[in-house]
Amino acid sequence: MGPSATNNSAPNRARAANSSRGTGSRLCLFIPFLAILLSAPLSPSQVAPNKLPSKFEAQESAQPANSTPAPAEKNAAQIDLLETKYRFEANGDSRKEVQARVRINNELGVRQFARLNFAFNRSFQAIEIPMVRITHPSGGVADILPSAITDNPNPAVVDAPAYQDVRVKSVRILGLQPGDLLEYRVVTTTTHHPLAPDFWLDHTFDRSGVVSKEIFEIDFPITETRIDVNPKMPVTKVEKSDTRATYHWDLTSAKAPARESSDVVVTTFRSWDALAERIETSLRSTANAAPAVRKKAAELFTETVPYELRLRASYDFVARYIVTVDLPLGSTAFQCRTADDILLSGYGTMEDKYVLFHALASESLAALTGRTQNLADQLPAPSLLSALIVATAVTFVGPDCEDCAHNILLDPAVEVAPFGMIPANIRGKEAVADLKALFQIPGAFLHVPDDPPFPSTQRVTIDANVATDGTLSAKVKYRLRGDNELLLRVAFHQTPKEKWKDVAQLFAISDGFRGQITDVAASDPYATKEPFTVEYEITQAKFIDWSKKPVRIPALLPLPGLPDTESSSHGLTSKKSIDLGTPLVIELDATVQLPEGTTSQPPTGTSVERDYATFSSKYSAQGKIIRATRKLHFISRELPATRAGDLNAFLHAVQSDQSQLFVVSSK
């Protein structure tokens, strides 16, 4: 089973859409809506399991997707039994068997289990589904026929013939009804994996309440194998011989708190250094600059240009012109096509895009980040890795150079990311890399910078008019640099132009604007050297109801997202600081022209200054023109936990100001 499924076939989109670590707590409110838009689940026929958690397993669609406690109401489906057994051989081959009994409680459960999906790579894996059975409440039994089982390429590779081995075997469950008991058994075999004889897996037990009984068993050769087990999820039984060991868990509704690392990790890799070297060697084996690549390099730059300019040219080309195939990291077992093949085809996975980048700008490394913040504290296993970024170094020459080199990290898989911009959910993490391959230094870890390579800013201007009948017409312009910028670039890049109004409507609503979007324009998502801009026009009937006395209207400004004080202060007894996220400047400015003969009374502005953040607002009224400005500047990345009370007071002042209203009257 391995890690939880997210059922999202667009990891590069998700990496940007979910880039809310730290920064997302106080970005404008449209961010959650964009995240939903970009990472919305596909229909059952489109679902592509999120990743191959290890070389031995396919992802069961019945696997619970998180460790959050189940809601009090009845689950749509209850997994009465989930039994998983692994057997590993010394040569790296393996066999995995999963058996499940699922009780369908309502129509939502029917839809959830109308199709079972199992991901695999047929170049070294095979999946058999020997049994799928439905038992009706009346006692009738129906076996699903083999004709209901299909084997198709992963939806992400339909237009990428080079990756047709990455597949999804699906079972269509016809006739499923509430009250039915669904049973199935799936067997996955792995032979001649490219990274054999090494093997690994990681597993996290269900804590959602969806699984009533979970059985998990691993049988592996003792030699060269290490295992790490969450002490709060103790092994039910251990059996050992001279050559093998079997660990067995038999759990009923596991209640133990989740830990950052998986509950069970098994690996034969002796260190992260060894794993990083193995992956880098595999990737570089196809990265030689063949004729087509050398020709492209000559078109992009000359050998005499400074190396950083070569980096920029190589990055811009690979990010923009090589389409990212949205396969999870490791789906191809780090086996890549040649640089020439990638270039000529015009598409590639995140691993392949690194291969081409390395062929163009050779002084680079693959840096792999994980699902958790600190990989060094865990046993080395490829299944703990989730994203690949590119690391390289630029050297400055000079007799007085004190810091003659600096690392540059790039993410060409996010096609519209500015140079050096890494999604926020990756920043601040440890990245595994074969450092001696480039820097000739020991070790396996790089620190991904906490902040973007430029100051984060967000400026919103609104120019609005209110007609005599109370209808509002407004032009809204966003100009962004930083994490919001990346989210919007991805949103508009991934959305057909005829659907841009839908995107604008989403974040207009989430920013508190009601009405109909009538026009949308955005800057080129690929023009990453400048801030990203979005402009839209919106109309709202009955914005003002003149029959009400007095008339009160809010400032036409988005409400900047603020840190969640409850989650920020959660566990402060064990934490030394509160994460405020990336430093950010938000400037909001609205001008509203009211009908002739209208007067208004503005609220009083606010000014609050702290060493970690400042906020100010100004409101004015001159004749029929009203204006509102707010500026919020988060200066520090974190705050000592002892100052939680002061932070709450600051946030309360901001929220109180945001609730203020203009009083409007007409003659």
XYZ file of C-alpha atoms in Angstrom:
667
model
C 0.000 0.000 0.000
C 2.705 2.498 0.834
C 1.999 6.184 1.211
C -1.378 7.734 0.821
C -2.834 8.288 -2.618
C -3.824 11.691 -3.904
C -5.216 10.529 -7.247
C -3.806 13.507 -9.105
C -2.155 12.916 -12.426
C -0.534 16.339 -12.599
C 2.287 16.525 -10.096
C 3.862 19.659 -11.525
C 0.521 21.415 -11.299
C -0.026 20.083 -7.803
C 3.447 21.114 -6.753
C 2.557 24.697 -7.535
C -1.073 24.503 -6.472
C -0.200 23.071 -3.092
C 2.747 25.345 -2.486
C 1.254 26.635 0.748
C 3.880 25.593 3.266
C 4.226 28.626 5.443
C 3.358 31.199 2.794
C -0.140 29.963 2.107
C -1.315 31.009 5.556
C -1.425 34.658 4.556
C -1.803 34.942 0.831
C -4.945 36.404 -0.686
C -7.998 34.252 -0.372
C -8.126 33.170 -4.023
C -5.252 30.752 -3.417
C -7.360 27.881 -1.986
C -9.691 28.169 -4.964
C -6.822 27.947 -7.434
C -5.433 24.967 -5.574
C -8.811 23.252 -5.906
C -9.034 24.186 -9.570
C -5.572 22.874 -10.401
C -5.686 19.687 -8.358
C -9.348 18.694 -8.596
C -9.881 14.914 -8.703
C -10.431 13.379 -12.083
C -13.460 11.315 -12.904
C -13.126 7.569 -12.184
C -12.239 6.874 -15.802
C -9.453 9.459 -15.657
C -7.941 8.685 -12.269
C -4.240 7.985 -12.455
C -2.744 6.832 -9.141
C -0.421 9.447 -7.723
C 2.825 7.499 -7.760
C 4.449 4.107 -7.709
C 5.443 4.264 -4.039
C 8.188 1.714 -4.604
C 9.315 -0.626 -7.309
C 7.225 -3.391 -5.808
C 3.798 -1.914 -5.636
C 0.886 -0.481 -7.512
C -1.420 1.984 -5.812
C -4.765 0.578 -4.753
C -7.600 3.034 -5.232
C -9.098 1.676 -2.010
C -6.182 2.968 0.027
C -7.298 5.723 2.420
C -6.062 9.088 1.203
C -5.101 10.611 4.518
C -4.652 10.012 8.197
C -7.329 12.464 9.299
C -9.929 10.963 11.647
C -13.119 9.979 9.890
C -16.156 12.224 10.378
C -18.731 11.211 12.914
C -21.264 10.301 10.235
C -21.141 6.979 8.464
C -18.333 6.585 5.931
C -19.416 6.281 2.316
C -17.653 2.914 2.330
C -16.049 0.953 5.135
C -13.076 -1.313 4.499
C -13.748 -4.216 6.849
C -10.413 -5.851 6.007
C -7.303 -4.656 4.209
C -4.595 -7.306 4.093
C -1.249 -6.696 2.376
C 1.628 -9.156 2.132
C 5.061 -8.614 0.594
C 7.809 -11.087 -0.117
C 11.220 -9.867 -1.303
C 14.001 -11.943 -2.770
C 17.740 -11.341 -2.531
C 17.946 -10.596 -6.270
C 15.439 -7.725 -5.945
C 12.384 -9.576 -7.244
C 9.200 -9.339 -5.196
C 5.585 -10.369 -4.868
C 2.826 -8.312 -3.313
C -0.676 -9.559 -2.568
C -3.559 -7.348 -1.453
C -6.934 -8.597 -0.307
C -9.759 -6.256 0.671
C -13.365 -6.444 1.852
C -15.261 -3.196 1.380
C -18.780 -2.524 2.658
C -20.634 0.021 0.504
C -22.794 2.283 2.674
C -24.345 4.784 0.255
C -24.356 6.129 -3.291
C -21.142 8.055 -2.708
C -19.470 4.764 -1.804
C -20.850 3.255 -5.009
C -19.246 6.028 -7.036
C -15.957 5.762 -5.145
C -15.620 2.048 -5.871
C -17.245 1.921 -9.302
C -13.742 1.515 -10.709
C -10.573 0.145 -9.092
C -7.277 1.413 -10.504
C -3.847 -0.139 -10.089
C -0.739 1.574 -11.469
C 2.301 -0.366 -12.655
C 5.192 -0.304 -15.087
C 4.935 -3.278 -17.409
C 8.645 -3.225 -18.255
C 9.318 -4.839 -14.877
C 5.929 -5.416 -13.240
C 2.854 -7.529 -13.829
C -0.556 -7.313 -12.154
C -3.073 -10.110 -11.810
C -6.589 -9.632 -10.417
C -7.741 -13.181 -9.665
C -10.908 -12.225 -7.802
C -13.424 -9.374 -7.718
C -16.739 -10.316 -6.131
C -19.917 -8.561 -5.003
C -22.117 -10.042 -2.278
C -25.570 -8.465 -2.115
C -27.503 -8.060 1.156
C -29.976 -10.661 -0.098
C -27.177 -13.225 -0.257
C -26.696 -13.210 -4.009
C -23.091 -13.292 -5.252
C -21.730 -11.894 -8.517
C -18.171 -12.351 -9.777
C -16.759 -9.634 -12.009
C -15.871 -11.082 -15.401
C -12.375 -10.712 -16.922
C -13.924 -8.574 -19.673
C -14.451 -5.832 -17.076
C -10.673 -5.523 -16.602
C -8.778 -3.128 -18.861
C -5.082 -2.358 -19.218
C -4.351 1.108 -20.608
C -1.532 3.645 -20.579
C -1.558 6.061 -17.678
C -3.760 9.015 -18.775
C -0.740 11.315 -18.448
C 1.125 9.475 -21.235
C -1.621 9.098 -23.821
C 0.124 11.668 -26.008
C 3.621 10.544 -24.994
C 4.323 7.220 -26.745
C 7.764 6.899 -25.136
C 6.140 6.115 -21.783
C 3.536 3.550 -22.791
C 4.957 1.067 -20.261
C 3.564 3.232 -17.450
C 0.066 1.856 -17.222
C -3.113 1.543 -15.179
C -5.020 -1.704 -14.870
C -8.666 -0.939 -14.097
C -11.642 -2.990 -12.998
C -15.087 -1.629 -13.750
C -17.494 -2.681 -11.005
C -20.964 -2.934 -12.524
C -24.106 -3.455 -10.464
C -22.657 -2.119 -7.188
C -25.320 -0.865 -4.756
C -25.490 0.461 -1.181
C -25.340 -2.432 1.243
C -23.157 -4.584 -1.019
C -19.912 -6.196 0.114
C -17.107 -5.816 -2.425
C -14.148 -8.207 -2.224
C -11.061 -8.226 -4.391
C -7.566 -9.699 -4.525
C -4.651 -8.231 -6.468
C -1.197 -9.731 -7.019
C 1.739 -7.616 -8.208
C 5.021 -9.241 -9.197
C 8.255 -7.383 -9.895
C 11.183 -8.932 -11.764
C 14.440 -7.472 -13.061
C 13.829 -4.003 -11.700
C 16.444 -1.526 -13.025
C 17.660 -0.774 -9.476
C 17.847 -4.443 -8.426
C 19.191 -6.134 -6.396
C 18.271 -3.262 -4.059
C 14.694 -3.208 -2.812
C 12.653 -1.001 -0.504
C 9.176 -0.058 0.643
C 7.523 2.324 3.044
C 4.089 1.952 4.569
C 1.794 4.060 6.718
C -1.125 2.466 8.513
C -4.612 3.888 8.108
C -5.732 6.301 10.815
C -8.807 7.703 9.081
C -11.253 5.182 10.493
C -12.118 3.931 7.002
C -10.244 0.656 7.606
C -11.686 -1.463 10.428
C -9.004 -4.156 10.367
C -5.596 -3.906 8.724
C -3.141 -6.763 8.315
C 0.327 -6.031 6.996
C 3.144 -8.523 6.511
C 6.646 -8.297 5.048
C 8.964 -11.239 4.394
C 12.509 -10.348 3.355
C 16.106 -11.643 3.355
C 18.019 -10.457 6.402
C 21.345 -9.792 4.703
C 21.905 -6.092 3.887
C 18.310 -5.215 4.824
C 17.390 -2.579 7.390
C 13.972 -1.885 8.864
C 12.564 1.053 10.810
C 9.265 0.656 12.671
C 7.169 3.273 14.431
C 7.377 2.210 18.103
C 3.785 3.365 18.611
C 2.643 0.799 16.016
C 4.286 -2.296 17.533
C 4.784 -5.455 15.517
C 2.265 -8.183 16.345
C 4.627 -11.038 15.493
C 8.229 -11.448 14.287
C 9.651 -14.673 12.904
C 13.325 -15.053 11.975
C 15.521 -17.742 10.502
C 19.185 -17.685 9.544
C 18.418 -16.008 6.225
C 14.951 -14.389 6.387
C 12.669 -12.385 8.632
C 8.895 -11.926 8.672
C 7.180 -8.994 10.385
C 3.421 -9.157 10.892
C 0.973 -6.472 12.040
C -2.675 -7.132 12.924
C -4.368 -3.822 13.735
C -7.924 -2.813 14.494
C -8.661 0.904 13.940
C -5.155 2.198 14.629
C -5.234 5.181 16.992
C -1.556 6.030 17.377
C -0.604 9.556 16.253
C 0.986 9.766 12.832
C 4.676 10.571 12.656
C 6.478 12.528 9.977
C 8.129 9.436 8.554
C 6.267 6.297 7.501
C 5.295 3.683 10.074
C 7.404 1.020 8.373
C 10.439 1.517 6.128
C 12.453 -1.378 4.693
C 15.512 -0.783 2.509
C 18.734 -2.328 1.288
C 20.368 1.016 0.454
C 23.196 1.525 2.934
C 22.977 5.352 2.937
C 21.383 8.354 1.275
C 24.770 9.004 -0.357
C 24.624 5.597 -2.024
C 21.030 6.123 -3.161
C 21.783 9.591 -4.551
C 24.808 8.252 -6.433
C 22.761 5.386 -7.864
C 20.024 7.683 -9.133
C 22.450 10.279 -10.528
C 24.397 7.556 -12.342
C 21.178 6.203 -13.841
C 20.036 9.633 -14.995
C 23.390 10.676 -16.429
C 23.799 7.457 -18.391
C 21.646 8.962 -21.170
C 22.646 12.631 -20.817
C 25.467 12.748 -23.371
C 25.176 15.713 -25.726
C 24.524 14.046 -29.098
C 24.321 15.949 -32.432
C 20.819 17.391 -31.982
C 21.607 18.628 -28.478
C 24.919 20.170 -29.538
C 23.145 21.972 -32.367
C 20.495 23.298 -29.980
C 23.163 24.446 -27.518
C 24.877 26.394 -30.302
C 21.567 28.098 -31.063
C 20.996 29.035 -27.424
C 24.417 30.385 -26.485
C 28.081 30.552 -27.435
C 30.828 28.910 -25.433
C 32.226 32.307 -24.442
C 29.128 33.565 -22.596
C 29.210 33.507 -18.777
C 28.004 30.242 -17.312
C 25.008 31.811 -15.577
C 23.718 33.057 -18.938
C 24.125 29.531 -20.304
C 22.111 28.284 -17.341
C 19.336 30.771 -17.997
C 19.179 29.973 -21.685
C 19.154 26.210 -21.023
C 16.531 26.547 -18.297
C 14.241 28.771 -20.365
C 14.373 26.336 -23.273
C 13.863 23.116 -21.288
C 11.118 24.580 -19.088
C 9.197 26.238 -21.906
C 9.650 24.099 -24.987
C 9.831 20.598 -23.507
C 6.332 19.737 -22.334
C 6.266 18.140 -18.886
C 4.705 14.681 -18.838
C 2.941 14.578 -15.491
C 4.180 11.254 -14.161
C 5.103 10.826 -10.509
C 8.796 10.676 -9.695
C 10.196 7.180 -10.200
C 7.410 5.918 -12.465
C 10.062 4.897 -15.002
C 12.466 3.665 -12.298
C 14.813 6.554 -13.133
C 15.444 5.037 -16.560
C 15.544 7.934 -19.012
C 15.607 8.407 -22.750
C 18.612 9.905 -24.473
C 18.955 13.676 -24.507
C 18.500 13.697 -28.282
C 15.277 11.682 -28.043
C 13.885 14.047 -25.425
C 14.802 17.099 -27.479
C 13.370 15.776 -30.736
C 10.135 14.521 -29.159
C 9.483 17.809 -27.321
C 8.260 16.181 -24.098
C 9.663 14.528 -20.997
C 9.118 13.582 -17.386
C 10.782 15.638 -14.669
C 13.671 13.136 -14.795
C 13.976 13.418 -18.578
C 13.905 17.205 -18.427
C 16.850 17.037 -16.044
C 18.707 14.766 -18.497
C 18.253 17.288 -21.304
C 19.174 20.216 -19.074
C 22.334 18.409 -17.958
C 23.265 17.727 -21.580
C 22.947 21.453 -22.339
C 24.494 22.758 -19.090
C 26.646 19.922 -17.807
C 27.545 21.286 -14.376
C 24.303 20.241 -12.699
C 22.876 17.658 -10.333
C 19.505 16.056 -9.748
C 18.305 17.161 -6.301
C 15.432 15.057 -4.993
C 13.108 16.253 -2.274
C 10.856 14.102 -0.160
C 7.386 13.949 1.275
C 8.795 14.967 4.658
C 10.911 17.912 5.717
C 13.992 16.044 6.946
C 15.091 12.988 4.987
C 18.349 12.560 6.891
C 16.440 11.247 9.916
C 14.951 8.390 7.882
C 16.239 5.275 6.213
C 17.070 5.820 2.527
C 14.281 4.697 0.214
C 13.328 6.017 -3.246
C 9.639 5.842 -2.305
C 10.199 8.683 0.187
C 11.219 10.985 -2.687
C 8.539 13.009 -4.453
C 10.077 15.719 -6.671
C 13.213 16.391 -8.695
C 14.752 19.833 -9.049
C 18.040 20.828 -10.655
C 21.028 21.998 -8.607
C 23.985 23.795 -10.120
C 26.742 26.156 -9.008
C 27.931 29.472 -10.380
C 31.490 30.593 -9.651
C 32.585 34.216 -9.511
C 36.219 34.910 -10.339
C 38.111 37.685 -8.559
C 41.059 38.203 -6.204
C 38.868 39.573 -3.397
C 36.104 37.014 -3.739
C 34.922 35.916 -0.293
C 31.935 33.892 -1.481
C 33.050 32.785 -4.911
C 30.277 30.317 -5.603
C 26.604 29.931 -4.904
C 24.101 27.226 -5.619
C 21.199 27.810 -7.960
C 18.168 25.521 -7.741
C 15.748 25.286 -10.664
C 12.476 23.503 -11.355
C 12.035 23.115 -15.131
C 9.130 20.673 -14.608
C 6.943 23.631 -13.598
C 6.981 25.043 -17.090
C 6.288 28.677 -16.165
C 8.344 29.068 -12.986
C 10.708 32.087 -13.020
C 14.428 31.309 -13.012
C 15.354 30.079 -9.534
C 11.731 29.875 -8.338
C 10.944 26.696 -6.407
C 7.351 25.949 -5.304
C 6.801 26.767 -1.636
C 5.918 23.195 -0.652
C 9.477 22.183 -1.631
C 11.329 25.155 -0.177
C 12.997 24.725 3.184
C 13.340 20.967 2.728
C 16.385 18.762 2.483
C 17.177 17.588 -1.024
C 19.163 14.429 -1.709
C 21.935 14.815 -4.295
C 25.198 13.153 -5.300
C 27.316 16.107 -4.155
C 30.668 14.597 -5.023
C 29.616 14.291 -8.667
C 29.662 18.083 -9.003
C 31.132 19.675 -5.896
C 33.674 16.964 -4.986
C 32.485 17.068 -1.385
C 31.076 14.292 0.819
C 27.447 14.188 1.877
C 24.083 13.798 0.230
C 21.986 16.796 1.259
C 21.364 20.286 -0.011
C 19.089 22.771 1.714
C 16.393 24.159 -0.554
C 16.178 27.906 0.195
C 13.307 29.035 2.378
C 12.421 32.022 0.206
C 11.988 32.815 -3.497
C 14.980 34.346 -5.320
C 13.310 37.792 -5.291
C 11.097 39.755 -2.852
C 7.494 38.587 -2.755
C 4.984 41.309 -3.544
C 1.316 41.497 -4.336
C -0.351 44.643 -5.570
C -4.067 44.872 -6.344
C -5.702 47.994 -7.754
C -9.436 48.472 -8.254
C -11.050 51.222 -10.298
C -14.823 51.111 -9.873
C -18.013 53.007 -10.628
C -21.446 52.723 -9.028
C -24.430 53.626 -11.221
C -27.554 55.365 -9.975
C -29.386 52.038 -9.846
C -26.713 50.634 -7.520
C -24.908 48.526 -10.136
C -21.165 48.198 -9.603
C -18.686 48.051 -12.482
C -15.057 47.484 -11.564
C -11.714 46.898 -13.195
C -9.401 44.818 -11.037
C -5.689 44.387 -11.677
C -3.301 42.015 -9.909
C 0.467 42.399 -10.169
C 2.313 39.634 -8.357
C 5.780 38.348 -7.604
C 6.360 35.229 -5.534
C 4.174 32.267 -4.646
C 0.872 33.810 -5.743
C 2.552 34.674 -9.016
C 3.523 31.059 -9.608
C 0.023 29.839 -8.799
C -1.540 32.246 -11.258
C 1.016 31.510 -13.958
C 0.266 27.808 -13.676
C -3.503 28.407 -13.588
C -3.573 30.521 -16.736
C -0.959 28.361 -18.486
C -2.944 25.186 -17.886
C -6.359 26.686 -18.679
C -7.543 27.257 -22.275
C -8.024 30.960 -22.968
C -11.752 30.521 -23.490
C -11.942 29.306 -19.865
C -9.981 32.189 -18.324
C -13.210 33.800 -17.138
C -13.861 30.730 -14.998
C -10.472 31.100 -13.307
C -11.027 34.811 -12.727
C -14.519 34.127 -11.379
C -13.107 31.736 -8.808
C -10.582 34.048 -7.270
C -12.933 37.068 -7.584
C -15.455 35.211 -5.431
C -12.822 34.099 -2.945
C -11.524 37.676 -2.678
C -15.020 38.802 -1.707
C -16.150 40.216 -5.068
C -19.625 39.211 -6.184
C -20.783 39.617 -9.732
C -20.195 38.548 -13.296
C -16.782 38.558 -14.954
C -17.101 40.298 -18.315
C -13.507 40.430 -19.538
C -10.145 38.897 -18.561
C -6.585 39.550 -19.670
C -3.310 38.151 -18.370
C 0.339 38.634 -19.185
C 2.229 35.841 -20.945
C 2.796 33.065 -18.356
C 6.184 32.415 -19.988
C 7.337 36.029 -19.526
C 8.892 35.160 -16.182
C 11.395 38.015 -15.952
C 8.569 40.403 -15.029
C 5.786 40.145 -12.438
C 2.660 38.326 -13.571
C -0.397 40.489 -14.126
C -4.083 39.650 -14.382
C -6.835 42.127 -15.170
C -10.547 41.479 -15.189
C -13.755 43.483 -15.336
C -16.678 42.599 -13.099
C -20.224 43.892 -12.734
C -22.538 43.404 -9.779
C -26.178 44.418 -9.800
C -27.647 45.943 -6.624
C -24.254 46.524 -5.052
C -25.934 49.427 -3.248
C -29.537 49.288 -2.077
C -30.502 52.952 -1.795
C -33.685 52.063 0.092
C -31.629 51.269 3.156
C -30.832 54.144 5.496
C -28.032 54.647 6.156
C -26.237 52.880 3.321
C -23.016 51.166 4.396
C -20.550 49.666 1.937
C -17.223 47.907 2.468
C -13.918 49.024 1.020
C -13.599 47.299 -2.346
C -10.427 45.495 -1.375
C -9.490 41.820 -1.278
C -9.070 40.428 2.204
C -5.447 39.298 2.599
C -5.182 35.854 4.114
C -3.792 35.932 7.635
C -2.012 33.273 9.692
C -4.364 30.767 11.249
C -3.809 31.580 14.893
C -5.269 28.283 16.067
C -2.973 26.153 13.889
C -0.084 28.573 14.430
C -0.360 28.225 18.167
C -1.120 24.495 18.085
C 1.551 22.596 19.912
C 3.451 25.701 20.955
C 4.470 23.993 24.155
C 6.692 21.755 22.031
C 7.692 24.330 19.398
C 10.095 27.191 19.803
C 8.722 29.389 17.034
C 5.658 30.241 14.945
C 6.115 29.983 11.176
C 4.983 33.220 9.524
C 6.047 32.115 6.069
C 7.897 33.926 3.334
C 8.304 37.699 3.867
C 5.660 39.407 1.745
C 4.395 42.900 0.917
C 0.692 43.242 0.024
C -0.554 46.595 -1.299
C -4.255 47.129 -1.982
C -5.744 50.262 -3.516
C -9.367 50.916 -4.501
C -10.997 54.002 -6.000
C -14.791 54.081 -6.319
C -16.786 56.750 -8.113
C -20.306 57.112 -6.721
C -23.296 58.678 -8.557
C -23.715 62.437 -8.721
C -25.173 63.960 -5.580
C -23.696 61.270 -3.337
C -21.654 61.944 -0.238
C -19.866 59.526 2.039
C -18.158 59.331 5.385
C -14.967 57.255 5.491
C -13.910 55.082 8.415
C -10.795 55.840 10.420
C -7.547 54.345 9.197
C -5.377 52.001 11.223
C -1.638 51.724 11.791
C -0.034 48.816 13.617
C 3.700 48.216 13.710
C 5.624 45.269 15.021
C 9.176 44.148 14.392
C 7.829 41.102 12.512
C 4.966 42.766 10.564
C 3.304 46.088 9.865
C -0.188 47.072 8.750
C -1.650 50.395 7.732
C -4.857 51.583 6.117
C -6.179 54.910 4.861
C -9.704 55.867 3.841
C -10.855 59.101 2.261
C -13.876 60.685 0.613
C -13.812 63.712 -1.677
C -17.144 64.519 -3.229
C -18.380 61.423 -4.989
C -14.963 59.729 -4.966
C -14.020 57.341 -2.174
C -10.647 55.704 -1.832
C -9.262 52.918 0.355
C -5.722 51.637 0.707
C -4.238 48.925 2.865
C -0.668 47.739 3.160
C 0.378 44.575 4.966
C 4.057 43.723 5.273
C 5.258 40.511 6.880
C 8.921 41.142 7.651
C 10.027 38.040 9.544
C 9.797 34.403 8.594
C 9.127 33.223 12.122
C 8.247 34.480 15.569
C 9.192 33.067 18.992
C 6.342 31.007 20.419
C 6.408 33.178 23.526
C 5.036 36.044 21.424
C 1.871 34.252 20.309
C -0.263 36.646 22.321
C 1.275 39.655 20.612
C 0.706 38.078 17.198
C -2.953 37.482 18.034
C -3.323 41.127 19.063
C -1.768 42.248 15.759
C -4.060 40.013 13.725
C -7.110 41.187 15.673
C -6.258 44.807 14.784
C -5.991 43.881 11.097
C -9.272 41.966 11.124
C -11.072 44.787 12.930
C -9.924 47.254 10.297
C -11.069 44.996 7.473
C -14.613 45.028 8.862
C -14.934 48.828 8.684
C -17.511 50.380 6.327
C -18.096 53.612 4.438
C -21.375 55.410 5.249
C -22.953 56.651 2.015
C -25.899 59.004 1.557
C -27.576 60.528 -1.488
C -29.409 63.800 -1.866
